[in-house]
Coordinates of C-alpha atoms in Angstrom, one line a residue:
X1 CA 47.8 60.6 50.0
X2 CA 51.8 61.5 49.7
X3 CA 52.2 62.7 52.5
X4 CA 50.5 59.8 54.3
X5 CA 52.3 57.0 52.1
X6 CA 56.1 59.3 53.5
X7 CA 55.2 58.9 56.6
X8 CA 54.4 55.0 56.8
X9 CA 57.8 54.6 55.3
X10 CA 59.0 56.2 58.5
X11 CA 56.8 54.4 60.7
X12 CA 57.1 51.1 63.2
X13 CA 53.7 48.8 63.4
X14 CA 52.9 48.4 67.0
X15 CA 53.7 45.3 66.6
X16 CA 57.3 45.5 66.0
X17 CA 57.4 48.0 68.3
X18 CA 56.6 45.6 70.7
X19 CA 59.6 43.3 69.9
X20 CA 62.1 45.7 69.7
X21 CA 61.3 47.0 72.9
X22 CA 61.4 43.8 74.5
X23 CA 64.8 43.0 72.5
X24 CA 66.6 46.8 74.3
X25 CA 65.3 45.2 77.8
X26 CA 67.2 41.9 77.4
X27 CA 70.2 43.5 75.9
X28 CA 70.1 46.1 78.6
X29 CA 69.8 43.1 81.1
X30 CA 73.2 41.6 79.6
X31 CA 75.0 44.9 79.3
X32 CA 74.2 45.4 82.9
X33 CA 75.9 41.7 83.9
X34 CA 78.5 42.7 81.4
X35 CA 79.3 46.0 83.3
X36 CA 79.4 44.6 86.6
X37 CA 82.1 42.1 85.8
X38 CA 84.2 44.7 83.8
X39 CA 83.5 46.9 86.8
X40 CA 84.6 44.2 89.1
X41 CA 87.9 44.0 87.5
X42 CA 88.7 46.9 87.6
X43 CA 88.2 47.3 91.3
X44 CA 90.7 44.6 91.7
X45 CA 92.9 46.0 89.7
X46 CA 92.5 48.3 91.9
X47 CA 93.1 46.4 95.0
X48 CA 96.2 45.4 93.6
X49 CA 97.8 48.9 93.2
X50 CA 97.0 49.5 96.7
X51 CA 98.9 46.6 98.0
X52 CA 101.8 47.1 96.2
X53 CA 101.9 51.1 97.5
X54 CA 101.4 49.5 101.2
X55 CA 104.6 47.0 100.0
X56 CA 106.5 49.8 98.9
X57 CA 105.7 52.0 102.1
X58 CA 107.1 49.0 104.0
X59 CA 110.0 49.1 101.7
X60 CA 110.9 52.2 102.1
X61 CA 110.4 52.5 106.0
X62 CA 113.2 49.5 105.8
X63 CA 115.0 51.1 104.4
X64 CA 115.3 48.7 101.2
X65 CA 114.8 51.5 98.7
X66 CA 116.2 55.1 98.9
X67 CA 113.5 57.9 99.2
X68 CA 114.0 59.3 95.4
X69 CA 113.1 55.8 94.3
X70 CA 109.9 55.1 96.7
X71 CA 108.9 59.2 95.2
X72 CA 108.9 58.0 91.9
X73 CA 107.4 54.4 91.5
X74 CA 105.0 55.7 94.2
X75 CA 103.5 58.6 92.2
X76 CA 103.0 56.0 89.2
X77 CA 100.7 54.0 90.8
X78 CA 99.0 56.4 92.5
X79 CA 98.6 57.7 88.9
X80 CA 97.4 54.6 87.6
X81 CA 94.4 54.2 90.6
X82 CA 93.3 57.7 89.7
X83 CA 93.1 56.6 86.1
X84 CA 91.5 53.6 86.9
X85 CA 89.3 54.8 89.9
X86 CA 87.8 56.9 87.4
X87 CA 87.2 54.8 84.7
X88 CA 85.1 53.0 86.9
X89 CA 83.0 55.9 87.7
X90 CA 82.7 56.5 84.5
X91 CA 81.6 53.5 83.6
X92 CA 79.0 53.2 86.3
X93 CA 77.7 56.5 85.3
X94 CA 77.3 56.1 81.7
X95 CA 76.2 52.7 81.0
X96 CA 74.9 51.7 77.4
X97 CA 74.5 55.5 75.5
X98 CA 72.7 54.6 73.1
X99 CA 69.7 52.2 74.6
X100 CA 67.7 55.1 75.6
X101 CA 68.1 57.2 72.2
X102 CA 66.8 54.0 70.4
X103 CA 64.1 53.2 72.9
X104 CA 62.9 56.8 72.1
X105 CA 63.1 56.3 68.4
X106 CA 61.0 53.2 68.1
X107 CA 57.9 54.8 70.0
X108 CA 58.3 58.2 67.8
X109 CA 58.7 55.8 64.7
X110 CA 55.5 53.7 65.9
X111 CA 53.7 57.2 66.6
X112 CA 54.8 58.0 62.8
X113 CA 52.5 55.4 61.9
X114 CA 49.4 56.5 64.4
X115 CA 49.6 59.8 62.7
X116 CA 49.8 58.5 59.7
X117 CA 46.6 56.2 59.8
X118 CA 44.6 59.4 61.2
X119 CA 45.1 60.9 58.0
X120 CA 45.2 64.6 59.7
X121 CA 47.3 66.4 56.7
X122 CA 48.1 68.9 58.9
X123 CA 49.4 67.3 61.9
X124 CA 51.3 64.9 59.3
X125 CA 52.9 67.5 57.7
X126 CA 53.9 68.8 61.2
X127 CA 55.1 65.5 62.2
X128 CA 57.6 65.3 59.3
X129 CA 58.5 68.8 59.9
X130 CA 59.8 67.2 63.3
X131 CA 61.9 64.6 61.8
X132 CA 65.4 65.0 60.3
X133 CA 64.0 65.6 57.2
X134 CA 64.7 67.8 53.8
X135 CA 62.2 68.9 51.6
X136 CA 62.8 69.2 47.7
X137 CA 61.0 69.3 44.4
X138 CA 61.1 66.7 42.0
X139 CA 58.7 66.0 38.7
X140 CA 56.4 68.4 40.6
X141 CA 56.1 66.3 43.7
X142 CA 57.6 66.8 47.0
X143 CA 60.1 64.6 48.0
X144 CA 61.0 64.4 51.6
X145 CA 64.8 63.6 52.0
X146 CA 65.7 61.8 55.8
X147 CA 68.9 61.8 57.5
X148 CA 70.5 59.6 60.0
X149 CA 68.5 56.9 61.4
X150 CA 65.2 57.7 59.9
X151 CA 67.0 57.5 56.5
X152 CA 67.7 53.8 57.6
X153 CA 63.9 53.3 58.6
X154 CA 62.9 55.1 55.5
X155 CA 65.3 52.8 53.0
X156 CA 64.3 49.5 54.7
X157 CA 60.4 50.4 54.7
X158 CA 61.0 50.9 51.3
X159 CA 62.8 48.0 50.5
X160 CA 60.1 45.7 51.9
X161 CA 57.6 48.0 49.9
X162 CA 59.1 47.2 46.6
X163 CA 58.9 43.5 46.9
X164 CA 62.1 42.8 49.7
X165 CA 61.5 39.9 52.5
X166 CA 58.2 39.1 54.3
X167 CA 58.1 42.0 57.1
X168 CA 57.3 39.2 60.2
X169 CA 60.6 37.8 59.3
X170 CA 63.9 37.1 57.0
X171 CA 66.8 34.2 56.7
X172 CA 70.0 35.5 58.5
X173 CA 72.9 34.8 56.8
X174 CA 75.2 35.0 60.1
X175 CA 72.9 32.5 61.9
X176 CA 72.8 29.3 59.1
X177 CA 70.4 28.5 56.3
X178 CA 67.8 27.0 58.6
X179 CA 68.1 30.4 61.0
X180 CA 64.9 32.9 60.9
X181 CA 65.1 36.6 62.5
X182 CA 62.5 38.9 63.2
X183 CA 63.0 41.6 60.0
X184 CA 62.5 44.4 62.3
X185 CA 66.2 43.3 63.9
X186 CA 67.8 45.1 60.8
X187 CA 66.5 48.3 61.7
X188 CA 67.2 47.7 65.7
X189 CA 70.9 47.1 64.9
X190 CA 71.4 49.4 61.7
X191 CA 69.6 52.7 63.8
X192 CA 71.9 51.6 67.1
X193 CA 75.0 51.3 64.4
X194 CA 73.8 55.1 63.2
X195 CA 73.6 56.2 67.1
X196 CA 76.8 55.0 68.0
X197 CA 78.0 56.8 65.1
X198 CA 76.1 59.9 66.4
X199 CA 77.8 59.6 69.9
X200 CA 81.2 58.7 69.1
X201 CA 81.3 62.0 66.9
X202 CA 79.6 64.3 69.6
X203 CA 82.7 63.0 71.8
X204 CA 85.6 63.2 69.1
X205 CA 84.3 67.0 68.8
X206 CA 83.7 67.6 72.6
X207 CA 87.0 66.6 73.4

């Protein structure tokens, strides 16, 4: 019973899962439009640099500027062009690095609910072992301590179980007095913020 209770606190019901995935898909579409716009602006900037290179070459051929001045200015423009070209490639290749891990997390959390409902102790225990968690004894009870995104979900569900807001909707202070948003949106944002932090940490360590 204790294991099932713990597992349910890191689970997401089917109704929430469907809403969360729909929200992510909508965000993917918005991000794709944003990426295309930024990519187009970078390409226009590259085209502008190429025009400057052509103008610079003409000036050199017409002896308007010396060879040394031409070489220095050309190298600066080429360096900028290479930098922007790499940005375009990286931008188009990477996309949003947090949405796919977020999707996987949501499906995994929904799976946790299914496992908890089956009440198979061995399966529940193995499921918890595979999550980012640590076990310790407190007052003769096994206490599971979660980390990262799983801790966010655990704390969120614990708050609801202790008498927090209605699980279907919550008034959003950033949306005005009459605004109402699904409470699971808080989970999506919290977990994504956590995943961004992990990604930044990896990039920092790898640099």
